[in-house]
Amino acid sequence: MALASAFAYHEPMSQDPASLGARFILTREAIEAMAGAEKVHFLNANGRRTNKSLGDATGLTGFGIHLIEIPPGADSTEYHVHYQEDECVYVLAGQARVTLDEQPFDLGPGDFVGLPAGGPAHVFHNPGPDVLRCLVVGGRLAHDVADYPRLGKRLYRNEGTWNLVDLANVTDPKAAPGSRVGSK
Amino acid sequence: MALASAFAYHEPMSQDPASLGARFILTREAIEAMAGAEKVHFLNANGRRTNKSLGDATGLTGFGIHLIEIPPGADSTEYHVHYQEDECVYVLAGQARVTLDEQPFDLGPGDFVGLPAGGPAHVFHNPGPDVLRCLVVGGRLAHDVADYPRLGKRLYRNEGTWNLVDLANVTDPKAAPGSRVGSK
Amino acid sequence: MALASAFAYHEPMSQDPASLGARFILTREAIEAMAGAEKVHFLNANGRRTNKSLGDATGLTGFGIHLIEIPPGADSTEYHVHYQEDECVYVLAGQARVTLDEQPFDLGPGDFVGLPAGGPAHVFHNPGPDVLRCLVVGGRLAHDVADYPRLGKRLYRNEGTWNLVDLANVTDPKAAPGSRVGSK
Amino acid sequence: MALASAFAYHEPMSQDPASLGARFILTREAIEAMAGAEKVHFLNANGRRTNKSLGDATGLTGFGIHLIEIPPGADSTEYHVHYQEDECVYVLAGQARVTLDEQPFDLGPGDFVGLPAGGPAHVFHNPGPDVLRCLVVGGRLAHDVADYPRLGKRLYRNEGTWNLVDLANVTDPKAAPGSRVGSK
């Protein structure tokens, strides 16, 4: 059929329900059984979490979605803010303390935090005795800029390349007296 | 400070914790109290859900994240597949039956379905006696193409404009004999 | 050096000036000697041009730049308008008649026409006795929509896939009475 | 007509040919009469040119196209390389000396240089007695990174914000021993 090729709309992927389900469905039991990646943030040794990327496991590329587990006393990452990418967190189990622009807030299961690009700066901490489990969703843009305000660092990410600089080294050519810089 | 202007990195948004929390945090109670939008799919009168956009409520624009509630017997949408945008569903409560490329699968709380752009086609149904509650995340790209295979329809979305056509009316200029079409 | 890898900034590509020049420079003589692709528009048999893609020849991908030659009596393409991609034409030699929204204008060497996305519809014609030579620059976006108003056709281009439909078959779901369609 | 609204395809913009032509056509005489912007590069006091943006004047936004005039003895800009944006130059009149990865090449009318993102580094100079006139086309991406290799500087451009840093201050977190950094 001419249409079939128009958008390469696949023929049904499989007549075998088991293989179709295995590819796109992660049951609660399967998620629990996932090994997860043990991650330590490169700028915060206490930023320790187990990361199960549900999106990667089912072939998503447009955004990241992860079930993360933060042990008692640990942080999610280093306190930061993204300028291009949105992020959000939905608490599934345990206690969380989120810091937003240096203000602390206590959260529990069913609570949601939306973190639009540009602010506020944020970090999550597990203040409780049990593992903190959250769903985390984040953009996966080709280009992002993020600040680590407590460390005075800025990170530029461009198509897989990461550049970390000191904020004190950054200058704005447009702010120079008499500047005439402009786009091509 | 010169740096402050470099990326318009905001000064802390508020010294008032209550207003900062109100802007970016939705507690479980706040989510329950949200009115939600009652949506009926434009191509399926039984595609009926209450839609609470957690992302819209906190200022996210890069992707959509929604807590949806599907009443017993209803569908999420019309059976469809996106060619550009990823989508995923995490079941919070109730029973779900998802159809993937015309194969049914039963799901419960804690189960996850990843729906990468390009396939499989899918629709969710609530086969149970209770409300089905899910978190749904979807891309928000400027451009997408989606098919409704059971209806023979194709939808083009380009920067807010929606065009619905019959798949039978679509032709591929590149497939014409002797075609020399190409990019500028 | 750590920096060298930061953005994969190449070491100087060659110590051999001849190979460096051959890769990025097209002299006037080299352009004249290029074979060029003989293109006939898929919707207009009189849309006949020789197309020398200067950009393709030097590795450009972000936009297209072409030296085109239109023989006496021929058109550049079929009368059309792009909704996403910009386009422009700079006349190098010969005579041109451009039609903008069905109004004709005569052009000669050194004249420029800018064709922003969204309008006006346009086509070029060579009314003169000599070959018409122009530089043509066009966007190369992943997604575009174009209309051929004289033919009642619309073309959707999405990441290399082309779909041609009859404008009479296109409907707007948002325009339906009582429509509640919306983004995810 | 339903179609008219589908992509907001404009009704013909004007029944008045004069106003339609004035908006989208720049004749040779009109271009000569344009004042042009006198630009001096923010990192090279000898980078001096008159810049007539043909694209801006006709409403193009997807790429920049400029007729530039460089006086005898002046440079186009500071020697640089873009990592995301393509650029190209077509010589209309005068003499040009382009330096590609520190190799000089002499150019004249009708010669073309393609400068794909990533390399080579380049700058143009007018070695002759007459004004050098060129058409310059450049990408207008939301995000770009550029290096000024002779100055040891890197420029990050993100949605209108410019950040200039010393290359010596840039580090790559991925290159750290034992690094586990990765995307969300």
XYZ file of C-alpha atoms in Angstrom:
736
model
C 0.000 0.000 0.000
C 1.355 3.383 -0.961
C 0.388 4.774 2.418
C 2.362 2.293 4.381
C 5.570 3.809 3.131
C 4.453 7.395 3.442
C 5.621 7.663 7.022
C 7.198 4.274 7.299
C 4.248 3.400 9.448
C 5.311 0.045 10.703
C 3.415 -3.079 10.084
C 2.287 -4.363 13.488
C 5.561 -4.994 15.253
C 4.872 -8.499 16.347
C 2.140 -11.077 16.364
C 3.710 -12.327 19.590
C 2.148 -10.506 22.554
C 4.946 -11.574 24.874
C 7.663 -9.871 22.861
C 5.564 -6.760 22.259
C 4.867 -6.414 25.969
C 8.472 -7.081 26.892
C 9.625 -4.264 24.703
C 7.302 -1.468 25.816
C 5.893 -2.476 29.234
C 7.780 -2.467 32.522
C 5.667 -4.041 35.255
C 6.068 -2.977 38.858
C 7.924 -6.245 39.471
C 10.202 -5.679 36.488
C 11.025 -2.175 37.700
C 11.827 -3.474 41.177
C 14.086 -6.095 39.646
C 16.013 -3.575 37.497
C 19.581 -3.209 38.661
C 19.653 0.576 38.308
C 22.774 2.669 37.848
C 24.549 3.836 41.001
C 25.240 7.509 40.372
C 27.371 9.945 42.358
C 27.147 13.559 41.242
C 30.423 14.840 39.807
C 30.279 17.971 41.988
C 28.710 16.547 45.170
C 30.016 13.355 46.749
C 26.802 13.122 48.797
C 24.668 13.341 45.652
C 24.040 9.580 45.548
C 21.143 7.787 43.917
C 20.111 4.601 42.216
C 18.773 5.492 38.810
C 16.394 3.253 36.866
C 15.766 4.862 33.495
C 12.295 3.679 32.515
C 12.507 5.732 29.340
C 15.824 4.331 28.179
C 14.560 0.807 28.870
C 11.603 1.291 26.514
C 13.273 3.325 23.791
C 12.259 6.886 24.654
C 14.652 9.592 23.499
C 12.654 12.833 23.602
C 12.776 13.191 27.383
C 14.220 11.238 30.284
C 12.013 9.502 32.853
C 13.623 7.764 35.791
C 12.642 6.033 38.972
C 15.300 7.193 41.396
C 16.063 5.943 44.902
C 17.929 8.187 47.335
C 19.265 6.583 50.524
C 18.755 8.230 53.939
C 20.979 11.270 54.340
C 21.863 11.619 50.670
C 21.128 14.351 48.138
C 19.751 13.941 44.608
C 22.477 16.006 42.923
C 24.379 19.240 43.518
C 22.184 22.343 44.022
C 21.626 23.665 40.483
C 19.423 25.418 37.972
C 18.948 24.669 34.264
C 18.380 27.508 31.827
C 16.951 25.526 28.912
C 15.630 22.228 30.229
C 12.530 21.711 32.362
C 12.546 19.100 35.110
C 9.996 17.726 37.595
C 9.762 15.259 40.461
C 6.823 13.183 41.747
C 7.381 11.548 45.129
C 6.352 7.889 45.272
C 7.579 6.833 48.742
C 9.629 8.165 51.662
C 10.345 11.690 52.791
C 11.971 14.447 50.749
C 13.299 17.861 51.570
C 13.571 20.050 48.506
C 15.503 23.306 48.620
C 14.190 25.968 46.217
C 16.255 29.150 45.998
C 17.753 28.250 49.414
C 14.330 27.762 51.037
C 13.602 24.237 52.373
C 10.271 22.430 51.881
C 9.244 19.003 53.186
C 7.491 16.606 50.833
C 5.893 13.171 50.987
C 4.260 10.630 48.670
C 1.982 12.123 46.024
C 3.640 15.547 46.130
C 4.948 17.111 42.919
C 7.598 19.749 42.210
C 7.797 21.487 38.828
C 11.160 23.021 37.950
C 10.862 25.163 34.831
C 13.982 26.220 32.959
C 15.397 29.385 34.467
C 14.517 28.789 38.065
C 14.351 28.162 40.905
C 17.682 26.523 41.776
C 17.026 23.231 43.562
C 18.302 20.070 45.200
C 16.490 17.183 46.890
C 17.585 15.566 50.140
C 16.341 12.479 51.994
C 15.932 13.505 55.658
C 14.107 10.338 56.669
C 14.942 6.823 57.819
C 13.687 5.114 54.641
C 14.660 5.145 51.002
C 13.171 8.084 49.080
C 11.634 6.954 45.783
C 10.648 9.472 43.111
C 9.770 9.668 39.460
C 11.972 12.281 37.807
C 11.283 13.661 34.318
C 13.744 15.910 32.530
C 14.153 17.464 29.114
C 16.774 16.063 26.774
C 17.611 19.075 24.674
C 20.680 19.268 22.480
C 21.727 22.485 24.231
C 21.510 23.474 27.878
C 23.235 25.773 30.345
C 23.178 25.067 34.072
C 24.547 26.858 37.118
C 25.815 25.431 40.407
C 25.315 28.599 42.454
C 26.921 27.308 45.665
C 30.100 26.415 43.779
C 30.268 29.367 41.418
C 30.311 27.049 38.396
C 28.483 27.078 35.071
C 28.026 24.067 32.787
C 27.456 24.345 29.030
C 26.118 21.235 27.331
C 26.063 21.210 23.531
C 25.278 18.021 21.656
C 27.016 15.765 24.135
C 29.970 18.019 24.914
C 30.223 19.321 28.475
C 32.161 22.479 29.344
C 32.487 23.525 32.981
C 33.707 27.042 33.755
C 34.038 29.330 36.740
C 31.265 31.911 36.804
C 33.924 34.451 37.749
C 35.537 33.884 34.333
C 32.365 34.588 32.342
C 31.943 37.989 30.708
C 29.169 39.390 28.557
C 30.426 41.033 25.354
C 27.093 42.787 24.930
C 27.588 44.567 28.242
C 30.841 46.207 27.145
C 30.692 50.012 26.773
C 29.970 50.920 23.161
C 29.376 47.298 22.176
C 27.900 46.748 18.730
C 27.923 42.968 18.724
C 24.965 41.333 17.051
C 23.743 38.319 15.194
C 24.844 37.404 11.736
C 27.673 41.667 39.509
C 28.572 41.181 35.877
C 27.642 37.523 36.044
C 24.125 38.089 37.179
C 23.225 39.507 33.802
C 25.123 36.981 31.753
C 22.267 34.488 31.768
C 19.748 36.619 33.551
C 20.265 34.270 36.422
C 17.487 35.379 38.653
C 18.066 36.761 42.072
C 16.353 34.386 44.507
C 12.746 34.625 43.468
C 11.238 35.341 46.817
C 12.201 35.664 50.434
C 8.718 34.409 51.225
C 8.721 30.593 51.421
C 4.953 30.404 51.113
C 4.853 32.087 47.717
C 7.861 30.136 46.413
C 6.264 26.851 47.456
C 2.898 27.833 46.045
C 4.427 28.488 42.676
C 6.468 25.302 42.162
C 5.056 22.671 44.565
C 1.758 20.837 44.207
C 1.061 18.761 47.288
C -0.980 15.597 47.084
C -3.874 17.494 48.612
C -3.512 20.341 46.151
C -3.522 17.909 43.242
C -6.635 16.194 44.577
C -8.314 19.572 44.887
C -7.494 20.629 41.305
C -10.585 20.876 39.158
C -9.014 19.248 36.121
C -10.183 19.640 32.552
C -12.887 17.284 31.316
C -11.642 16.102 27.933
C -13.418 14.107 25.252
C -11.258 12.997 22.341
C -12.255 14.655 19.077
C -12.276 11.311 17.264
C -13.582 9.010 20.021
C -16.643 9.938 22.064
C -15.655 7.268 24.620
C -12.174 8.803 25.029
C -13.091 10.608 28.245
C -10.723 11.705 30.964
C -10.174 14.290 33.661
C -6.862 15.948 32.985
C -4.834 17.741 35.679
C -1.786 19.252 34.049
C 0.833 19.321 36.791
C 3.328 20.808 34.360
C 1.123 23.651 33.195
C 0.302 24.477 36.814
C 3.993 24.929 37.654
C 5.176 26.596 34.474
C 6.716 23.714 32.518
C 6.715 24.111 28.749
C 9.288 21.597 27.464
C 7.084 18.551 27.983
C 3.590 17.859 29.307
C 2.992 15.940 32.545
C -0.548 15.185 33.606
C -2.391 13.271 36.257
C -5.283 11.784 34.328
C -8.362 10.010 35.657
C -10.319 7.669 33.382
C -13.747 6.532 34.557
C -14.798 2.875 34.379
C -15.479 1.802 30.801
C -13.805 4.781 29.167
C -10.754 5.057 26.905
C -7.848 7.469 27.213
C -8.007 8.717 23.612
C -8.500 7.288 20.126
C -6.102 4.471 19.163
C -3.115 6.326 17.664
C 0.615 6.529 17.058
C 2.874 9.604 17.058
C 5.782 9.809 14.638
C 7.778 12.565 16.347
C 6.723 12.747 19.984
C 7.466 10.228 22.722
C 4.852 9.461 25.359
C 4.685 7.299 28.496
C 2.231 6.277 31.192
C 2.792 5.271 34.833
C -0.238 3.709 36.558
C -0.949 5.117 40.015
C -4.256 3.439 40.891
C -6.949 1.261 39.341
C -6.843 -1.158 36.448
C -5.751 -0.403 32.891
C -5.924 -2.312 29.657
C -3.496 -1.003 27.098
C -3.710 -2.052 23.472
C -0.362 -2.064 21.644
C -0.534 -2.784 17.931
C -3.955 -4.397 18.518
C -2.660 -6.670 21.318
C -4.242 -6.130 24.760
C -2.251 -6.063 28.024
C -3.570 -5.677 31.570
C -1.812 -3.265 33.910
C -2.028 -2.184 37.548
C -0.448 0.308 39.929
C 3.290 0.731 39.528
C 3.337 -0.512 35.930
C 4.887 1.644 33.204
C 4.421 1.811 29.427
C 6.921 3.592 27.187
C 5.620 4.712 23.797
C 8.477 5.897 21.611
C 7.763 7.951 18.520
C 7.030 5.672 15.573
C 5.280 2.900 17.403
C 3.499 0.968 18.659
C 0.006 2.371 18.127
C -1.819 2.463 21.447
C -4.890 3.296 23.495
C -5.674 2.814 27.203
C -8.992 1.566 28.554
C -10.344 1.282 32.084
C -11.843 -2.241 32.393
C -12.300 -2.044 36.161
C -14.913 -0.814 38.624
C -12.769 2.065 39.967
C -11.282 5.212 38.513
C -7.994 4.626 36.688
C -5.368 7.176 37.714
C -2.135 7.569 35.743
C 0.730 9.954 35.274
C 1.120 10.687 31.567
C 4.189 12.403 30.108
C 4.332 13.560 26.511
C 6.650 15.515 24.270
C 5.649 19.023 23.271
C 7.415 19.391 19.975
C 6.610 22.133 17.498
C 6.022 19.522 14.802
C 4.392 16.113 14.983
C 2.557 13.669 12.758
C 0.118 11.125 14.192
C -1.994 8.356 12.691
C -5.378 7.038 13.797
C -5.070 3.632 12.130
C -8.581 2.398 12.899
C -10.077 5.494 11.267
C -7.681 5.868 8.349
C -6.808 9.410 9.410
C -3.507 11.301 9.709
C -2.962 14.436 11.790
C -0.208 16.991 11.049
C 0.565 19.408 13.856
C 2.873 22.324 13.048
C 3.333 25.127 15.555
C -0.203 25.027 16.817
C -1.937 24.352 13.513
C -3.741 21.037 13.168
C -4.458 19.452 9.780
C -6.451 16.227 9.596
C -6.460 14.272 6.341
C -7.604 10.918 5.054
C -4.724 8.494 4.727
C -6.224 7.458 1.389
C -5.568 10.991 0.084
C -1.855 10.983 0.974
C 0.685 10.340 -1.768
C 4.477 10.265 -1.689
C 6.093 12.375 -4.439
C 9.361 10.570 -3.906
C 7.727 7.286 -4.805
C 6.653 8.488 -8.257
C 8.406 6.785 -11.180
C 11.372 8.857 -12.293
C 11.052 11.219 -9.348
C 13.914 13.652 -8.852
C 12.511 15.583 -5.946
C 14.994 16.656 -3.357
C 15.827 19.172 -0.696
C 16.728 22.751 -1.429
C 45.606 19.482 25.993
C 42.381 19.150 27.915
C 40.825 21.957 25.906
C 41.388 20.370 22.582
C 38.848 17.700 23.394
C 36.354 19.995 25.018
C 34.603 20.751 21.769
C 36.533 18.435 19.574
C 38.148 21.513 18.189
C 40.082 20.066 15.383
C 43.778 20.333 15.070
C 44.456 22.322 11.906
C 42.928 20.162 9.226
C 45.839 20.036 6.889
C 49.319 21.399 6.441
C 48.680 21.110 2.747
C 47.130 24.328 1.440
C 46.018 22.689 -1.766
C 43.820 20.118 -0.040
C 42.433 22.650 2.427
C 41.502 24.997 -0.395
C 40.044 22.196 -2.483
C 37.716 21.234 0.313
C 36.248 24.610 1.240
C 36.832 26.925 -1.740
C 35.012 26.851 -5.064
C 36.590 29.266 -7.510
C 34.531 30.880 -10.226
C 36.163 28.509 -12.690
C 35.406 25.501 -10.517
C 31.760 26.542 -10.241
C 31.517 26.988 -13.995
C 32.999 23.542 -14.473
C 30.565 21.832 -12.066
C 28.172 19.517 -13.897
C 25.117 20.579 -11.896
C 21.985 18.523 -11.444
C 19.292 18.844 -14.108
C 16.071 19.249 -12.124
C 12.486 19.181 -13.315
C 9.896 20.107 -10.695
C 7.648 17.202 -9.838
C 4.531 19.339 -10.252
C 5.593 21.569 -13.169
C 7.171 20.116 -16.274
C 8.367 23.608 -17.235
C 10.119 24.043 -13.858
C 13.535 23.239 -15.310
C 16.877 24.321 -13.895
C 20.489 23.334 -13.595
C 21.325 23.232 -9.906
C 24.896 23.576 -8.592
C 24.774 23.171 -4.842
C 27.709 25.207 -3.573
C 26.787 24.309 -0.014
C 26.637 20.567 -0.559
C 29.977 20.720 -2.368
C 31.671 22.295 0.669
C 29.922 20.390 3.449
C 27.222 22.835 4.558
C 24.134 21.254 6.098
C 22.380 24.055 8.001
C 20.998 25.759 4.905
C 21.127 25.187 1.156
C 22.927 27.564 -1.210
C 22.780 26.956 -4.919
C 23.825 28.566 -8.125
C 20.899 27.844 -10.429
C 20.616 28.341 -14.154
C 17.184 28.630 -15.775
C 16.998 28.394 -19.558
C 14.953 30.881 -21.593
C 11.240 30.257 -21.198
C 11.506 28.016 -18.162
C 10.294 28.428 -14.575
C 12.270 27.862 -11.383
C 9.695 25.557 -9.776
C 5.916 25.350 -9.368
C 4.277 28.450 -7.830
C 4.421 27.778 -4.080
C 4.723 29.111 -0.550
C 6.610 27.596 2.405
C 5.181 27.959 5.909
C 8.325 27.168 7.906
C 11.341 27.730 5.681
C 12.695 31.065 4.489
C 14.108 31.388 0.980
C 15.786 34.125 -1.041
C 17.169 34.770 -4.512
C 19.966 37.069 -5.717
C 20.132 37.545 -9.483
C 23.641 37.211 -10.952
C 22.961 37.371 -14.693
C 20.079 37.417 -17.160
C 16.486 38.529 -16.780
C 13.960 37.228 -14.270
C 10.251 37.640 -13.822
C 9.141 36.806 -10.319
C 5.468 36.380 -9.505
C 4.552 37.294 -5.912
C 0.967 36.563 -4.908
C 0.064 36.531 -8.627
C 1.693 39.933 -9.287
C 4.600 39.933 -11.782
C 7.856 41.867 -11.229
C 10.834 42.121 -13.570
C 14.334 41.712 -12.159
C 17.909 41.927 -13.334
C 21.464 41.395 -12.068
C 22.053 42.613 -8.503
C 18.370 42.460 -7.531
C 17.317 40.476 -4.474
C 14.027 38.869 -3.420
C 13.404 37.763 0.186
C 10.728 35.133 0.681
C 9.958 34.726 4.361
C 8.084 31.669 5.574
C 4.343 32.236 5.294
C 4.306 34.339 2.196
C 4.138 35.551 -0.452
C 3.623 32.629 -2.842
C 6.167 32.832 -5.640
C 7.733 31.428 -8.787
C 10.543 32.691 -11.016
C 10.479 32.674 -14.798
C 13.120 33.468 -17.410
C 11.480 35.790 -19.957
C 14.737 36.644 -21.695
C 16.912 35.290 -24.474
C 19.803 34.330 -22.171
C 20.307 31.917 -19.331
C 19.113 33.307 -15.986
C 21.693 32.727 -13.257
C 20.814 33.232 -9.581
C 22.073 32.408 -6.142
C 19.282 30.742 -4.176
C 19.435 30.232 -0.421
C 16.861 28.164 1.443
C 16.329 26.832 4.932
C 16.834 23.145 5.580
C 14.514 22.546 8.473
C 13.470 19.095 9.590
C 9.809 20.086 9.233
C 8.091 22.219 6.637
C 4.678 22.669 5.060
C 4.277 24.125 1.584
C 1.281 24.947 -0.595
C 0.951 24.867 -4.372
C -2.005 27.268 -4.600
C -2.590 26.931 -8.335
C -2.892 23.156 -8.001
C -4.770 22.978 -4.696
C -2.046 20.798 -3.186
C -0.263 20.855 0.165
C 3.085 19.189 0.908
C 4.171 18.103 4.396
C 7.856 17.383 4.833
C 8.935 15.735 8.088
C 12.472 14.466 8.482
C 12.834 13.372 4.904
C 9.314 12.034 4.426
C 7.130 13.844 1.898
C 3.333 13.689 2.004
C 1.316 15.392 -0.714
C -2.420 15.924 -0.151
C -5.298 17.753 -1.768
C -6.099 20.961 0.052
C -9.763 20.028 -0.326
C -9.134 16.999 1.888
C -7.619 18.977 4.770
C -9.793 19.769 7.788
C -9.000 21.588 11.024
C -10.103 19.671 14.133
C -9.811 22.832 16.193
C -12.423 24.511 14.019
C -15.084 21.883 14.775
C -18.044 23.154 16.829
C -17.459 22.456 20.509
C -13.899 21.314 19.883
C -11.772 20.776 22.993
C -8.674 19.458 21.301
C -5.411 20.584 22.844
C -1.817 19.739 23.398
C -0.611 16.974 25.652
C -13.216 28.495 3.117
C -12.166 25.932 5.683
C -8.802 25.602 4.008
C -7.915 29.198 4.326
C -7.642 28.897 8.062
C -5.934 25.533 8.085
C -2.489 27.046 7.829
C -3.474 30.662 7.948
C -2.570 30.754 4.298
C -2.846 34.407 3.684
C -5.184 35.933 1.266
C -3.064 37.644 -1.384
C -1.206 40.244 0.605
C -1.961 43.205 -1.561
C -3.673 44.131 -4.779
C -1.120 46.922 -4.990
C 1.973 45.714 -6.829
C 4.039 48.623 -5.612
C 3.619 47.791 -1.944
C 4.125 44.062 -2.516
C 7.349 44.697 -4.399
C 8.557 47.210 -1.846
C 8.208 44.675 0.911
C 9.967 41.685 -0.629
C 12.180 43.008 -3.443
C 15.422 44.957 -3.060
C 16.633 46.211 -6.404
C 20.310 46.725 -7.066
C 19.717 50.455 -6.727
C 17.856 50.040 -3.444
C 20.691 47.927 -2.060
C 23.255 50.509 -3.099
C 21.188 53.191 -1.406
C 20.887 51.273 1.893
C 22.802 52.980 4.673
C 24.208 49.753 6.106
C 25.427 49.284 9.655
C 29.050 50.176 10.396
C 30.330 47.238 12.426
C 33.586 46.837 14.327
C 34.244 43.374 15.730
C 34.261 43.328 19.526
C 37.543 41.405 19.578
C 39.322 42.926 16.562
C 39.494 46.682 16.067
C 40.503 46.079 12.430
C 37.436 43.910 11.818
C 35.521 46.694 10.110
C 32.704 46.322 7.634
C 29.552 47.931 6.333
C 26.747 45.457 6.737
C 23.550 45.587 4.660
C 21.245 42.850 5.891
C 19.157 41.917 2.873
C 17.388 39.272 4.921
C 16.409 41.555 7.780
C 15.146 44.108 5.281
C 12.722 41.588 3.749
C 11.623 39.764 6.887
C 13.809 36.643 6.828
C 14.532 35.100 10.227
C 15.717 31.542 9.535
C 19.158 32.576 8.323
C 21.072 35.798 7.833
C 22.060 37.093 4.397
C 24.132 40.239 4.125
C 25.881 42.281 1.528
C 29.058 43.339 3.296
C 31.670 45.866 2.233
C 35.178 45.678 3.670
C 37.481 48.672 3.107
C 41.080 48.220 1.919
C 43.268 46.840 4.693
C 40.434 45.734 6.959
C 39.341 42.275 8.164
C 35.839 40.833 8.151
C 35.859 39.798 11.828
C 38.249 38.176 14.303
C 39.671 34.790 13.220
C 37.092 32.288 14.501
C 35.294 28.994 14.094
C 31.624 28.166 14.818
C 30.702 24.751 16.171
C 26.976 24.777 15.369
C 26.343 27.337 12.657
C 27.324 27.081 9.007
C 28.511 30.149 7.138
C 29.513 30.955 3.551
C 30.822 33.831 1.476
C 30.387 34.637 -2.232
C 32.679 37.375 -3.555
C 30.917 39.988 -5.694
C 33.675 42.560 -6.273
C 37.211 43.356 -5.159
C 39.969 41.154 -3.821
C 39.790 38.931 -0.751
C 42.341 36.987 1.223
C 40.749 34.284 3.313
C 42.740 32.486 5.999
C 41.610 28.909 6.628
C 43.312 27.157 9.536
C 46.142 29.701 9.259
C 46.627 29.096 5.512
C 46.022 32.116 3.239
C 44.104 31.935 -0.044
C 43.454 34.727 -2.539
C 39.972 35.146 -3.968
C 38.194 37.297 -6.514
C 34.695 37.910 -7.898
C 32.618 34.755 -8.385
C 34.624 32.704 -5.879
C 32.818 30.945 -3.024
C 33.958 29.711 0.394
C 31.856 27.247 2.418
C 32.497 27.210 6.154
C 30.720 24.279 7.756
C 30.204 24.205 11.509
C 33.256 22.714 13.203
C 35.895 24.055 10.919
C 38.035 25.407 9.473
C 38.728 28.548 11.507
C 38.638 31.580 9.211
C 38.868 35.313 8.670
C 38.640 37.436 5.515
C 40.922 40.364 4.714
C 40.868 42.964 1.945
C 44.418 43.144 0.534
C 43.464 45.271 -2.436
C 43.010 48.932 -3.284
C 39.232 48.729 -3.740
C 36.284 47.928 -1.518
C 35.674 44.181 -1.141
C 32.001 43.326 -1.607
C 30.638 39.921 -0.639
C 27.387 38.145 0.024
C 27.601 36.419 3.410
C 25.090 33.820 4.569
C 25.059 32.476 8.102
C 22.892 30.242 10.261
C 20.762 31.832 12.949
C 20.503 29.020 15.440
C 19.306 29.531 18.993
C 22.501 27.928 20.288
C 26.068 28.203 19.060
C 29.606 27.898 20.375
C 32.501 29.691 18.693
C 36.232 29.838 19.334
C 38.690 32.683 18.736
C 41.811 30.525 18.558
C 44.322 33.369 18.323
C 42.944 34.926 21.513
C 42.268 31.759 23.510
C 38.608 32.721 23.915
C 35.360 30.773 23.592
C 31.914 32.293 23.060
C 28.668 30.555 24.059
C 25.512 31.974 22.533
C 22.195 30.718 23.880
C 18.946 32.390 22.877
C 20.443 35.839 22.686
C 22.721 35.597 25.704
C 26.454 35.793 25.025
C 29.056 34.352 27.425
C 32.749 34.832 26.682
C 35.269 32.720 28.605
C 38.959 31.954 28.525
C 39.643 28.599 26.928
C 42.148 27.999 29.729
C 39.262 28.092 32.211
C 37.207 25.403 30.451
C 37.261 21.855 31.803
C 35.461 18.738 30.673
C 33.680 16.905 33.516
C 33.441 13.797 31.370
C 37.214 13.630 31.148
C 37.691 13.414 34.934
C 39.073 10.090 36.200
C 36.203 7.825 37.227
C 33.595 10.235 35.849
C 30.045 8.901 35.718
C 28.335 12.014 34.470
C 25.531 11.456 32.053
C 22.281 12.778 30.689
C 19.094 12.915 32.653
